[in-house]
Amino acid sequence: EVQLVESGGGLVQPGGSLRLSCAVSGFTFSDHYMDWVRQAPGKGLEWVGRSRNKPHSYSTEYGTSVRGRFTISRDVSKNFLYLQMNSLKTEDTAVYYCVRGKNGFDVWGQGTMVTVSS
Amino acid sequence: DIQMTQSPSSVSLSVGDTVTITCRASQDVRESLTWFQQEPGKVPRSLIYDASSLQSGVPSRFSGSGSGTYFTLTISGLQPEDFATYYCQHYDSHPFTFGGGTKVEIK
């Protein structure tokens, strides 16, 4: 069974950092593009960024509001996807989802909540 | 960034009705368009990809069409579990962007 399980969310002060993790199972991690998507409380969905697959050297792309502050990486040996978030702002408060980028965005994790507040 | 505009923003319907949701892109996104369903408090669920391909396990009452800048999602014969919010998203070029959502409510 394909599973994505996020962790690492919590409360952080503005300007702080946090690293989210996504444990991947049930498919060959290196073959697939992986994305992060977020949803602020009561709001719509926002694409955060993408990690391409091994043939594309796991290269990354980012959304406009997070570029330069967030970094996506992988540990293929452990089947983990990461989202390193620096210089956090109150507007980064959201549920963060790990998503497999196959056939659009076919499988989603359950999400992890990040709250940026003083 | 490409802007995705959905309409209507909300609609009230009855079980058995048919609904069509539209999604317009500010630039050509070819057929790189996907639709999601999100029930309150739940994780988004992928319904359609590549504008018209049904995701595995999704009922055939859901259908998508369109290309370029105009897309539609049609639900034929609404079921109680279909009352939810629907989002479109393009994935033609970075950054990918979502529509603002369409809430389908029970009348």
Short mmCIF file of C-alpha atoms in Angstrom, two decimals:
data_model
loop_
_atom_site.label_atom_id
_atom_site.label_comp_id
_atom_site.label_asym_id
_atom_site.label_seq_id
_atom_site.Cartn_x
_atom_site.Cartn_y
_atom_site.Cartn_z
CA GLU A 1 0.00 0.00 0.00
CA VAL A 2 1.29 3.44 -0.94
CA GLN A 3 1.68 5.58 2.19
CA LEU A 4 2.98 9.05 2.94
CA VAL A 5 3.30 10.03 6.61
CA GLU A 6 4.33 13.56 7.55
CA SER A 7 5.83 14.62 10.85
CA GLY A 8 7.71 17.50 12.39
CA GLY A 9 5.02 20.15 12.61
CA GLY A 10 4.57 22.34 15.64
CA LEU A 11 4.69 25.87 17.02
CA VAL A 12 7.59 28.10 16.00
CA GLN A 13 8.27 31.81 16.42
CA PRO A 14 8.46 34.19 13.46
CA GLY A 15 11.94 34.10 11.99
CA GLY A 16 12.50 30.57 13.21
CA SER A 17 13.13 27.31 11.39
CA LEU A 18 11.48 23.93 11.21
CA ARG A 19 12.08 20.74 9.24
CA LEU A 20 9.18 18.58 8.13
CA SER A 21 9.63 14.92 7.23
CA CYS A 22 7.59 12.63 5.03
CA ALA A 23 8.07 8.87 5.38
CA VAL A 24 7.38 7.13 2.09
CA SER A 25 6.43 3.48 1.61
CA GLY A 26 4.77 1.17 -0.89
CA PHE A 27 6.50 2.41 -4.05
CA THR A 28 9.95 3.10 -5.48
CA PHE A 29 10.69 6.52 -4.03
CA SER A 30 13.49 7.38 -6.46
CA ASP A 31 11.22 6.88 -9.50
CA HIS A 32 8.73 9.57 -8.54
CA TYR A 33 8.37 13.32 -8.38
CA MET A 34 7.32 14.45 -4.89
CA ASP A 35 5.61 17.69 -3.87
CA TRP A 36 4.70 19.68 -0.81
CA VAL A 37 1.33 21.46 -0.71
CA ARG A 38 -0.02 23.58 2.14
CA GLN A 39 -3.38 24.85 3.33
CA ALA A 40 -3.77 27.75 5.73
CA PRO A 41 -6.65 27.44 8.23
CA GLY A 42 -9.94 27.98 6.43
CA LYS A 43 -8.20 28.75 3.14
CA GLY A 44 -7.48 27.05 -0.17
CA LEU A 45 -4.54 24.96 -1.33
CA GLU A 46 -1.11 26.34 -2.19
CA TRP A 47 1.67 24.47 -3.96
CA VAL A 48 4.94 24.81 -2.01
CA GLY A 49 7.47 22.97 -4.14
CA ARG A 50 8.66 19.86 -5.95
CA SER A 51 11.51 17.37 -5.95
CA ARG A 52 11.96 15.67 -9.30
CA ASN A 53 12.93 12.00 -9.57
CA LYS A 54 16.36 10.34 -9.85
CA PRO A 55 16.65 10.65 -13.68
CA HIS A 56 16.26 14.39 -13.13
CA SER A 57 18.82 14.44 -10.32
CA TYR A 58 16.18 15.19 -7.69
CA SER A 59 16.20 18.80 -8.83
CA THR A 60 13.76 21.16 -7.13
CA GLU A 61 11.27 23.94 -7.86
CA TYR A 62 9.50 26.27 -5.43
CA GLY A 63 6.43 28.40 -5.14
CA THR A 64 6.78 32.16 -5.31
CA SER A 65 6.02 32.83 -1.63
CA VAL A 66 8.59 30.34 -0.28
CA ARG A 67 11.42 30.53 -2.81
CA GLY A 68 14.71 31.32 -1.08
CA ARG A 69 13.38 30.34 2.36
CA PHE A 70 12.29 26.70 1.93
CA THR A 71 14.39 23.76 0.71
CA ILE A 72 13.20 20.31 -0.35
CA SER A 73 15.51 17.33 -0.08
CA ARG A 74 15.43 13.54 0.03
CA ASP A 75 17.16 10.72 1.85
CA VAL A 76 16.58 7.95 -0.66
CA SER A 77 18.31 5.34 1.53
CA LYS A 78 15.74 5.96 4.26
CA ASN A 79 12.77 6.76 2.00
CA PHE A 80 12.23 10.22 3.47
CA LEU A 81 11.29 13.51 1.86
CA TYR A 82 12.08 16.70 3.78
CA LEU A 83 10.98 20.31 3.80
CA GLN A 84 13.42 22.65 5.52
CA MET A 85 11.64 25.91 6.35
CA ASN A 86 13.70 28.95 7.37
CA SER A 87 12.82 32.58 8.10
CA LEU A 88 9.28 31.52 8.90
CA LYS A 89 6.49 34.08 8.76
CA THR A 90 3.04 34.10 10.36
CA GLU A 91 1.56 33.57 6.88
CA ASP A 92 3.37 30.21 6.67
CA THR A 93 0.91 28.86 9.25
CA ALA A 94 -0.79 25.93 7.54
CA VAL A 95 -1.24 22.20 7.27
CA TYR A 96 1.60 20.87 5.12
CA TYR A 97 0.94 17.86 2.91
CA CYS A 98 3.44 15.55 1.27
CA VAL A 99 2.13 14.47 -2.16
CA ARG A 100 3.28 12.02 -4.83
CA GLY A 101 3.49 13.72 -8.21
CA LYS A 102 2.27 10.83 -10.35
CA ASN A 103 -0.78 11.19 -12.63
CA GLY A 104 -1.06 14.74 -11.44
CA PHE A 105 -0.88 14.43 -7.67
CA ASP A 106 -2.31 11.03 -6.91
CA VAL A 107 -1.47 10.24 -3.26
CA TRP A 108 -1.52 12.62 -0.28
CA GLY A 109 -0.29 12.24 3.27
CA GLN A 110 -2.49 13.14 6.22
CA GLY A 111 -0.67 16.44 6.76
CA THR A 112 1.22 18.08 9.62
CA MET A 113 0.29 21.41 11.19
CA VAL A 114 2.79 24.26 11.37
CA THR A 115 1.92 27.30 13.47
CA VAL A 116 4.12 30.39 13.27
CA SER A 117 3.31 32.68 16.15
CA SER A 118 4.98 34.63 18.93
CA ASP B 1 2.41 33.09 -12.13
CA ILE B 2 -0.56 31.57 -13.95
CA GLN B 3 -3.87 32.49 -12.32
CA MET B 4 -6.55 29.82 -12.05
CA THR B 5 -10.12 31.09 -11.70
CA GLN B 6 -12.93 28.77 -10.68
CA SER B 7 -16.63 29.38 -10.95
CA PRO B 8 -18.96 29.33 -9.25
CA SER B 9 -17.37 29.83 -5.85
CA SER B 10 -20.29 27.97 -4.30
CA VAL B 11 -23.46 26.22 -5.42
CA SER B 12 -26.42 24.63 -3.62
CA LEU B 13 -27.85 21.49 -5.18
CA SER B 14 -29.84 18.35 -4.39
CA VAL B 15 -28.89 14.69 -4.48
CA GLY B 16 -29.22 13.47 -8.06
CA ASP B 17 -28.49 16.85 -9.65
CA THR B 18 -25.71 17.39 -12.15
CA VAL B 19 -23.12 20.11 -11.57
CA THR B 20 -20.48 21.58 -13.84
CA ILE B 21 -17.59 23.55 -12.35
CA THR B 22 -15.39 25.65 -14.59
CA CYS B 23 -11.72 26.51 -14.25
CA ARG B 24 -10.03 29.12 -16.40
CA ALA B 25 -6.27 29.62 -16.69
CA SER B 26 -4.71 33.00 -17.38
CA GLN B 27 -2.34 31.32 -19.88
CA ASP B 28 -2.32 28.14 -21.95
CA VAL B 29 -1.66 25.13 -19.68
CA ARG B 30 -2.34 22.57 -22.43
CA GLU B 31 -3.94 19.56 -20.68
CA SER B 32 -1.82 19.80 -17.52
CA LEU B 33 -4.81 20.22 -15.24
CA THR B 34 -5.99 18.21 -12.27
CA TRP B 35 -9.09 18.29 -10.05
CA PHE B 36 -9.30 17.54 -6.33
CA GLN B 37 -12.16 16.98 -3.92
CA GLN B 38 -11.85 17.97 -0.28
CA GLU B 39 -14.44 17.16 2.37
CA PRO B 40 -14.38 19.30 5.54
CA GLY B 41 -11.50 18.32 7.81
CA LYS B 42 -10.17 15.74 5.37
CA VAL B 43 -7.21 15.34 3.04
CA PRO B 44 -7.69 16.38 -0.60
CA ARG B 45 -8.45 13.51 -2.95
CA SER B 46 -7.35 13.44 -6.58
CA LEU B 47 -10.21 12.92 -9.04
CA ILE B 48 -8.98 13.82 -12.53
CA TYR B 49 -5.54 14.33 -14.07
CA ASP B 50 -4.37 15.44 -17.52
CA ALA B 51 -7.67 17.32 -17.76
CA SER B 52 -9.85 14.28 -18.50
CA SER B 53 -8.27 11.08 -17.10
CA LEU B 54 -10.09 9.53 -14.17
CA GLN B 55 -7.91 8.69 -11.19
CA SER B 56 -8.02 5.01 -10.17
CA GLY B 57 -10.97 4.23 -7.92
CA VAL B 58 -12.91 7.40 -8.70
CA PRO B 59 -16.56 6.83 -9.71
CA SER B 60 -17.46 7.34 -13.35
CA ARG B 61 -20.01 10.04 -12.47
CA PHE B 62 -16.99 12.37 -12.31
CA SER B 63 -15.68 13.62 -15.66
CA GLY B 64 -13.28 16.31 -16.79
CA SER B 65 -12.75 18.07 -20.07
CA GLY B 66 -10.95 20.99 -21.64
CA SER B 67 -7.54 22.12 -22.76
CA GLY B 68 -5.61 25.34 -23.06
CA THR B 69 -7.31 27.87 -20.81
CA TYR B 70 -10.80 26.44 -20.23
CA PHE B 71 -11.64 23.33 -18.23
CA THR B 72 -14.70 21.75 -16.66
CA LEU B 73 -15.44 19.18 -13.99
CA THR B 74 -18.87 17.57 -14.21
CA ILE B 75 -20.49 15.43 -11.55
CA SER B 76 -23.48 13.58 -13.00
CA GLY B 77 -25.99 12.56 -10.36
CA LEU B 78 -24.69 14.03 -7.11
CA GLN B 79 -24.39 11.59 -4.23
CA PRO B 80 -24.40 12.61 -0.54
CA GLU B 81 -20.63 12.03 -0.32
CA ASP B 82 -20.01 14.46 -3.21
CA PHE B 83 -20.94 17.55 -1.20
CA ALA B 84 -17.49 19.00 -0.70
CA THR B 85 -15.10 21.63 -2.03
CA TYR B 86 -13.46 21.13 -5.42
CA TYR B 87 -10.16 22.60 -6.58
CA CYS B 88 -8.46 22.73 -9.94
CA GLN B 89 -4.68 23.00 -10.29
CA HIS B 90 -2.40 23.35 -13.30
CA TYR B 91 0.99 21.67 -13.54
CA ASP B 92 2.17 22.94 -16.90
CA SER B 93 4.96 25.22 -15.66
CA HIS B 94 6.36 26.31 -12.33
CA PRO B 95 5.00 27.56 -10.07
CA PHE B 96 1.94 25.34 -10.09
CA THR B 97 -1.18 27.14 -8.93
CA PHE B 98 -4.61 26.19 -7.62
CA GLY B 99 -8.01 27.66 -8.24
CA GLY B 100 -9.81 29.23 -5.31
CA GLY B 101 -12.20 26.33 -4.86
CA THR B 102 -15.88 25.62 -5.47
CA LYS B 103 -18.03 24.56 -2.55
CA VAL B 104 -20.88 22.22 -3.50
CA GLU B 105 -23.51 22.35 -0.78
CA ILE B 106 -26.73 20.50 -0.14
CA LYS B 107 -29.85 22.54 -0.87
#
